[in-house]
PDB file of C-alpha atoms in Angstrom:
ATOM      1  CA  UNK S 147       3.030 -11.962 -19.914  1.00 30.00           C
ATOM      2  CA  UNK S 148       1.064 -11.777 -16.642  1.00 38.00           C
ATOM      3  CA  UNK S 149       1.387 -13.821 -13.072  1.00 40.00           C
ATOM      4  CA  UNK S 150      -0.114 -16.486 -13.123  1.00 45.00           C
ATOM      5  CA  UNK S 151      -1.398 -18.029  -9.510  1.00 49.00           C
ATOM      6  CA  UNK S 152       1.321 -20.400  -8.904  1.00 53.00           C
ATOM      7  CA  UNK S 153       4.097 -17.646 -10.313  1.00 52.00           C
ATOM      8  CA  UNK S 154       2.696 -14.336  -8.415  1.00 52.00           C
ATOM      9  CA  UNK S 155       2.870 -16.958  -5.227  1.00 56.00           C
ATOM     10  CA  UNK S 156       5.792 -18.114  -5.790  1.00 57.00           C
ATOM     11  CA  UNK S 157       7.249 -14.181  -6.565  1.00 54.00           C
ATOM     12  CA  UNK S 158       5.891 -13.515  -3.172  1.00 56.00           C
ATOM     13  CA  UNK S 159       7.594 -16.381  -2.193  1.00 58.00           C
ATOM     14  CA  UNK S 160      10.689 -14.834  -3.138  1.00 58.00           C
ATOM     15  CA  UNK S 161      10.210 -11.246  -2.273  1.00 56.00           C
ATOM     16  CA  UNK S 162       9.707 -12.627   1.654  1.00 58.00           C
ATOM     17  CA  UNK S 163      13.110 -14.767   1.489  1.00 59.00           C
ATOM     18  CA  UNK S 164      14.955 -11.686   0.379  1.00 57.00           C
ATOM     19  CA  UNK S 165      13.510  -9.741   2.887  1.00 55.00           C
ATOM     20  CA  UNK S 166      14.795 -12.152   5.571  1.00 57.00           C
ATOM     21  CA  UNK S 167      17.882 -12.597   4.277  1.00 54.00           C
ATOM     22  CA  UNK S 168      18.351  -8.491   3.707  1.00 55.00           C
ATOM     23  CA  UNK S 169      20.600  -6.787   6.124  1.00 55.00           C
ATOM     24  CA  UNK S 170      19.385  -5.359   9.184  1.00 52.00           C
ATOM     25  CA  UNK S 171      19.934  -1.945   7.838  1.00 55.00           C
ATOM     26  CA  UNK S 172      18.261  -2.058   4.523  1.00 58.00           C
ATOM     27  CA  UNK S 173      15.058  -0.881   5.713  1.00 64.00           C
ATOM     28  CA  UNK S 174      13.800   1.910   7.726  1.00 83.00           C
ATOM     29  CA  UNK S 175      10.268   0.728   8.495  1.00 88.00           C
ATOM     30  CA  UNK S 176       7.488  -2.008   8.147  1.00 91.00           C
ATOM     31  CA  UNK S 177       3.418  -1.106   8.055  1.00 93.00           C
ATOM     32  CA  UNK S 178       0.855  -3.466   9.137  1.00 94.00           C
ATOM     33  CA  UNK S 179      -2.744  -2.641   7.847  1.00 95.00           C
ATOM     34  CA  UNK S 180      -5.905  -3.672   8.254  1.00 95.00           C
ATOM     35  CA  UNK S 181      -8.463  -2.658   5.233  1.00 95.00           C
ATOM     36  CA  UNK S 182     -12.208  -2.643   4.386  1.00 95.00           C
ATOM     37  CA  UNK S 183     -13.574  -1.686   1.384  1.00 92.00           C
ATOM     38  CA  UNK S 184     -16.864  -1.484  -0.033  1.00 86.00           C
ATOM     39  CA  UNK S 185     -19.600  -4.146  -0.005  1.00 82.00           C
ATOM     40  CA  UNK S 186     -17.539  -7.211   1.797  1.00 85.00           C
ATOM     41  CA  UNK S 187     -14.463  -6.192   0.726  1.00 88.00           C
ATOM     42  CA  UNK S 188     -11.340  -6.666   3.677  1.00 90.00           C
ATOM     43  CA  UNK S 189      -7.957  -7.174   3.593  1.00 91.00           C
ATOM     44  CA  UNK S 190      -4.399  -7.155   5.437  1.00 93.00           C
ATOM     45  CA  UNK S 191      -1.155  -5.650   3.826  1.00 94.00           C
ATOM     46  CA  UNK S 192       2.270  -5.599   5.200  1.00 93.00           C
ATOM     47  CA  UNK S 193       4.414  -2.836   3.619  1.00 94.00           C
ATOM     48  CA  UNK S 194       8.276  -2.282   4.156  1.00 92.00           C
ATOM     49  CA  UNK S 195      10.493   0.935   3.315  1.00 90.00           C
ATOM     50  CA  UNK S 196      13.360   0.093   1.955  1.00 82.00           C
ATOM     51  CA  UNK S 197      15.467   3.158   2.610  1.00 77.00           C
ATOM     52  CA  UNK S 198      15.736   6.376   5.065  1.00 75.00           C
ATOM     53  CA  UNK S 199      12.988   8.804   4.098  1.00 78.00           C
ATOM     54  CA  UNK S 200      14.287  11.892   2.606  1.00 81.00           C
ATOM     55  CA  UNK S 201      13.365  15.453   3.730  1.00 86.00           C
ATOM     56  CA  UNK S 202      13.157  17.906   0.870  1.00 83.00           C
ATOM     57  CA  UNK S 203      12.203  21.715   0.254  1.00 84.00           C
ATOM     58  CA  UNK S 204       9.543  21.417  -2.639  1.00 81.00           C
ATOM     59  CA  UNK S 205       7.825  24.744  -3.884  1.00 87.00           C
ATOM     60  CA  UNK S 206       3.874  25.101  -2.546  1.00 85.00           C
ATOM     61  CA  UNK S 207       4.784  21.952  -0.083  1.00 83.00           C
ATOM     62  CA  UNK S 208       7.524  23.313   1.846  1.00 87.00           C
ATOM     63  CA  UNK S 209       9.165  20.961   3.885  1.00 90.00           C
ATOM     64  CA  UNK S 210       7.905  17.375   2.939  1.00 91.00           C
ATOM     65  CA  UNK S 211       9.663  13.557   3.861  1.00 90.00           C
ATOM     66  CA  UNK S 212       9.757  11.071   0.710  1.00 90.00           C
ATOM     67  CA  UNK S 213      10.054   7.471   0.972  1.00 91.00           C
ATOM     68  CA  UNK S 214       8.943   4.671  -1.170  1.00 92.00           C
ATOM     69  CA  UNK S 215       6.693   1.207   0.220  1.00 94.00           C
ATOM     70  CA  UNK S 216       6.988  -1.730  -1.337  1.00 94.00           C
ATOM     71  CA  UNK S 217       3.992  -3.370  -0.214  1.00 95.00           C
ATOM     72  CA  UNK S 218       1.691  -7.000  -0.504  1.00 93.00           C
ATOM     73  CA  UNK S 219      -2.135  -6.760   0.042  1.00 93.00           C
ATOM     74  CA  UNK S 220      -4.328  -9.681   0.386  1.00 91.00           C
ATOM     75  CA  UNK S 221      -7.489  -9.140  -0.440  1.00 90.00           C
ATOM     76  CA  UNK S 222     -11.184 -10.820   0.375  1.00 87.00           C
ATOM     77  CA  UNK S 223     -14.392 -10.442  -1.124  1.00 85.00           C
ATOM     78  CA  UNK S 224     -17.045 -12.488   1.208  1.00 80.00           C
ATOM     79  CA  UNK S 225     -19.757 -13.601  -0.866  1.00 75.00           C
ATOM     80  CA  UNK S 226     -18.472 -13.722  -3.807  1.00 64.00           C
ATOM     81  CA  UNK S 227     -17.512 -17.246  -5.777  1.00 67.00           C
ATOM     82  CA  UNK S 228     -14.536 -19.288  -4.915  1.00 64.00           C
ATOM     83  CA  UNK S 229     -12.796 -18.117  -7.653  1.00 67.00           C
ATOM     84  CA  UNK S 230     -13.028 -14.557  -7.695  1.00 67.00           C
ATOM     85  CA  UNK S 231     -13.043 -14.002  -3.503  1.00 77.00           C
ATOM     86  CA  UNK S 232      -9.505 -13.658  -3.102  1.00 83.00           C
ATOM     87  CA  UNK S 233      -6.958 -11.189  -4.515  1.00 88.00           C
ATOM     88  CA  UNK S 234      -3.528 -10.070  -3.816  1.00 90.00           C
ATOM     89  CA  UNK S 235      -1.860  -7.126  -4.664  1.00 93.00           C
ATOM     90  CA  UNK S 236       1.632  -6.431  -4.916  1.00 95.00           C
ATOM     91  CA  UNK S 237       2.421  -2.088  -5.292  1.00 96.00           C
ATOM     92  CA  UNK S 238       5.585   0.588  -4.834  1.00 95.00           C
ATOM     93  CA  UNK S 239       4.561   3.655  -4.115  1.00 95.00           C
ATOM     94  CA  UNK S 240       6.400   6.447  -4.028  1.00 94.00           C
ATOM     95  CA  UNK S 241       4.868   8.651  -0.480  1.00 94.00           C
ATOM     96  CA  UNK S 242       5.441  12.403   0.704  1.00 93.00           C
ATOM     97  CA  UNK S 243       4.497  12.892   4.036  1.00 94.00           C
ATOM     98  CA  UNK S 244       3.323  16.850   5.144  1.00 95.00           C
ATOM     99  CA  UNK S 245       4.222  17.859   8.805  1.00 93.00           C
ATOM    100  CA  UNK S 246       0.951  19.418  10.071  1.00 93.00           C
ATOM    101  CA  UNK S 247       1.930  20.017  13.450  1.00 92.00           C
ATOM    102  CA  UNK S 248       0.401  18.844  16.737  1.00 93.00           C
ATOM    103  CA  UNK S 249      -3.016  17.229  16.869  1.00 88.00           C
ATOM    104  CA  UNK S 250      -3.821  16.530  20.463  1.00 90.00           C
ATOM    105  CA  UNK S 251      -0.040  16.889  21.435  1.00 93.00           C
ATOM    106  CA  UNK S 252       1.137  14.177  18.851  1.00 94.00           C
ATOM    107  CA  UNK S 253       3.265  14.605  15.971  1.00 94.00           C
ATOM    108  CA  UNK S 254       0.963  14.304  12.908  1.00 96.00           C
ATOM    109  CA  UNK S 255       1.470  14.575   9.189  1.00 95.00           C
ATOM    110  CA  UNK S 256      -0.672  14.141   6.307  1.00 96.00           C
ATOM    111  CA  UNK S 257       0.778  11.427   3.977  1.00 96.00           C
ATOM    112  CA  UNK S 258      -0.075  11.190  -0.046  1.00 95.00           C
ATOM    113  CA  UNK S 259       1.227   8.994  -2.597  1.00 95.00           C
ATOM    114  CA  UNK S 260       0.344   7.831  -6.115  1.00 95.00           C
ATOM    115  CA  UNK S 261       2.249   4.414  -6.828  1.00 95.00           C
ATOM    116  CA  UNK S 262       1.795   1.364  -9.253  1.00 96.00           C
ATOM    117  CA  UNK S 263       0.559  -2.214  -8.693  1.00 95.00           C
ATOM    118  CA  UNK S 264      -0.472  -5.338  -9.749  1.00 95.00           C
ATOM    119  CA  UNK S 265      -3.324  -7.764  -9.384  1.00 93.00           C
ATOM    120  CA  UNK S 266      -2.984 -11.451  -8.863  1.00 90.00           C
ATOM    121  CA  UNK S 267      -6.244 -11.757 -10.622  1.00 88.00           C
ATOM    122  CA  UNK S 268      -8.118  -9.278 -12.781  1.00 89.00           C
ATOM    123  CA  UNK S 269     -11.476 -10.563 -11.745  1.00 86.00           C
ATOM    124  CA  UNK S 270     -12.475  -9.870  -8.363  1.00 84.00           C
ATOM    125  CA  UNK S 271     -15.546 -10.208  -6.138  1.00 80.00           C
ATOM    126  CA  UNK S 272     -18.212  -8.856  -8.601  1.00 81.00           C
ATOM    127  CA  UNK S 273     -15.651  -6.678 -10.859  1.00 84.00           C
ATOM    128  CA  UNK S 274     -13.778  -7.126 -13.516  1.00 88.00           C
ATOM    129  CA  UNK S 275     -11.020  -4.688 -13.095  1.00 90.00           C
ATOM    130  CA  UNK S 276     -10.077  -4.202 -16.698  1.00 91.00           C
ATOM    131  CA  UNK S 277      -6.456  -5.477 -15.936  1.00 93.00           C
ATOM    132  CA  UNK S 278      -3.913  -6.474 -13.699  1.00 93.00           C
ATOM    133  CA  UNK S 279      -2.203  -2.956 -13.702  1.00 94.00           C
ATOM    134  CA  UNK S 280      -3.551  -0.907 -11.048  1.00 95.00           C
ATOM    135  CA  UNK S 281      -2.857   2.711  -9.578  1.00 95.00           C
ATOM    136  CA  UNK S 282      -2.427   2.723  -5.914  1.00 95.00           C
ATOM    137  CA  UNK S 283      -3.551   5.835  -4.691  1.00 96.00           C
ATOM    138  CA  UNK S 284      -3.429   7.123  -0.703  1.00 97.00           C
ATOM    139  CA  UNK S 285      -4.061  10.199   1.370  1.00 98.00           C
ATOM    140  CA  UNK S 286      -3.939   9.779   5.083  1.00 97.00           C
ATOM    141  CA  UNK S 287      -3.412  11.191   8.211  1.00 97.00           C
ATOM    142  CA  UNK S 288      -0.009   9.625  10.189  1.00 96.00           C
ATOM    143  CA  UNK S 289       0.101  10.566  13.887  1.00 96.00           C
ATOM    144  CA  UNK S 290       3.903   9.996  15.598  1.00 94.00           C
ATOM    145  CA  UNK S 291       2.489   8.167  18.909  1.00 94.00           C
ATOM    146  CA  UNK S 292       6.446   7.241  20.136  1.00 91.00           C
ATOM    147  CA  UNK S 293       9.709   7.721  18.666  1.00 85.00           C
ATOM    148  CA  UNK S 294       9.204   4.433  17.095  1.00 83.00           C
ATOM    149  CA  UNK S 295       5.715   3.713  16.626  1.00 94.00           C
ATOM    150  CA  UNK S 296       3.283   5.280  14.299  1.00 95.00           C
ATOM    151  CA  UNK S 297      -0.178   5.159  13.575  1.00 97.00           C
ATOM    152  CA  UNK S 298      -2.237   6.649   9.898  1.00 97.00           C
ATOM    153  CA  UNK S 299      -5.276   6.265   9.318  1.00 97.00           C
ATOM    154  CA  UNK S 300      -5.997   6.538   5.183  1.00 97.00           C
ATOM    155  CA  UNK S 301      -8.232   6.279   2.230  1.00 97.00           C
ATOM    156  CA  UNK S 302      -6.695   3.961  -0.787  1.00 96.00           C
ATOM    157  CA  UNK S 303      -7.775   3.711  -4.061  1.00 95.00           C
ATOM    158  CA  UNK S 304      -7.080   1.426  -6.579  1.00 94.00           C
ATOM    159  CA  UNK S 305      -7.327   1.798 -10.571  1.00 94.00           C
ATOM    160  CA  UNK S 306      -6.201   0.921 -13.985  1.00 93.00           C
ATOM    161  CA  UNK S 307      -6.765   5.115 -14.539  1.00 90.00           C
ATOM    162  CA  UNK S 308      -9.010   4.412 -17.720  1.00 91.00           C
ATOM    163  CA  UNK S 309      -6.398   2.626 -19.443  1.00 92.00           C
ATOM    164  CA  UNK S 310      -8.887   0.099 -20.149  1.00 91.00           C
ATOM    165  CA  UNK S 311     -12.782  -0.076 -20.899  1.00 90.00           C
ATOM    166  CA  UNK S 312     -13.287  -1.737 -17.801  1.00 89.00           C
ATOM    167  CA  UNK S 313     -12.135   0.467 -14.690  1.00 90.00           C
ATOM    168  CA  UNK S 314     -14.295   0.182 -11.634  1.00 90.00           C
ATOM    169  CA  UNK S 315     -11.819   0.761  -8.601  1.00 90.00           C
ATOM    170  CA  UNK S 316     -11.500  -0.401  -5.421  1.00 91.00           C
ATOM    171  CA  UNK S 317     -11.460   2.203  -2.422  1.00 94.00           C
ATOM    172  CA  UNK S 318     -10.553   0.814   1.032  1.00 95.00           C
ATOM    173  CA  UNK S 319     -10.188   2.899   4.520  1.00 97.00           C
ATOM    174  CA  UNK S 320      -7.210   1.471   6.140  1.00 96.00           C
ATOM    175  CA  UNK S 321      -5.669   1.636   9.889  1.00 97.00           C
ATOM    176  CA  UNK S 322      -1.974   0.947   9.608  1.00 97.00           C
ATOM    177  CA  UNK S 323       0.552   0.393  12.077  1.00 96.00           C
ATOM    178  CA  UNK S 324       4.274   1.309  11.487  1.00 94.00           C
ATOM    179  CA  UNK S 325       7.416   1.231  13.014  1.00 90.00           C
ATOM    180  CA  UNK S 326      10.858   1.436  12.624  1.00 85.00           C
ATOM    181  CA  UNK S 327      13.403  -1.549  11.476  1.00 75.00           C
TER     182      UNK S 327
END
């Protein structure tokens, strides 16, 4: 059975009190974007990591951090009718992020990540996005710009990966603002 309005809102609801009430350590960061997408597409997300990253050895990679963002993304489409301008979009992804060295004397890595999501509505702006599941998909750039604060710039991408008829995607170009918890 899928969210309804009033239930994905009130979810949300939920998922914001627990994060509150969570203790101080349960999370090791918190992003703050800012997207825009095609046509008038734009949107905010907030994303939190619930645990430290990881660093692993993985073969081709080499050294690569892993971490996981639970994140919610509201969504606007100017333009389009009341009902179908506004979206939210609540995703885990799963991220690996690449050190690439020094660009300009700052820390930088190259972050990917292929998570799932879903849509409060399946209708949005002019699309119909064939259902509520959605891919999230990201590839960005992360530069380290203090010990605490971070700054990535990245290109998202969001799907049902042909699992329906309908799959028209929604690709965004995102600034994002993180630090530490």
């Amino acid at each position: 059975m899928w969210l309804t309005r009033h239930k994905f809102l009130l979810v949300t609801l939920s998922l914001l009190i627990a994060l509150y009430h969570a203790p101080v350590n349960a999370f090791n960061q918190m992003s703050v974007d800012v997207l825009k997408g095609e046509g008038e597409i734009a949107g905010a997300r907030i994303g939190v990591a619930p645990w430290s990253p990881g660093d692993y050895h993985l073969p081709l990679l080499g050294k690569v951090v892993v971490t996981t963002e639970f994140s919610l993304t509201q969504l606007e489409a100017s333009g389009a009718a009341p009902d179908l301008n506004g979206n939210a979009v609540f995703a885990i992804t799963p991220v690996l992020r690449k050190p690439l060295g020094r660009l300009f004397s700052i820390p930088t890595e190259i972050e990917f990540g292929i998570g799932v999501g879903l849509l409060e509505n399946r209708h949005f702006g002019q699309k119909d996005m064939g259902s509520k599941f959605q891919f999230e998909d990201r590839l960005g750039l992360r530069m380290q710009l203090t010990e605490g604060l971070a700054v990535s710039l990245r290109y998202m991408h969001y799907s049902n990966g042909g699992i329906t008829e309908s799959n028209p995607g929604l690709d965004f170009i995102n600034v994002s603002f993180i630090y530490p918890l």
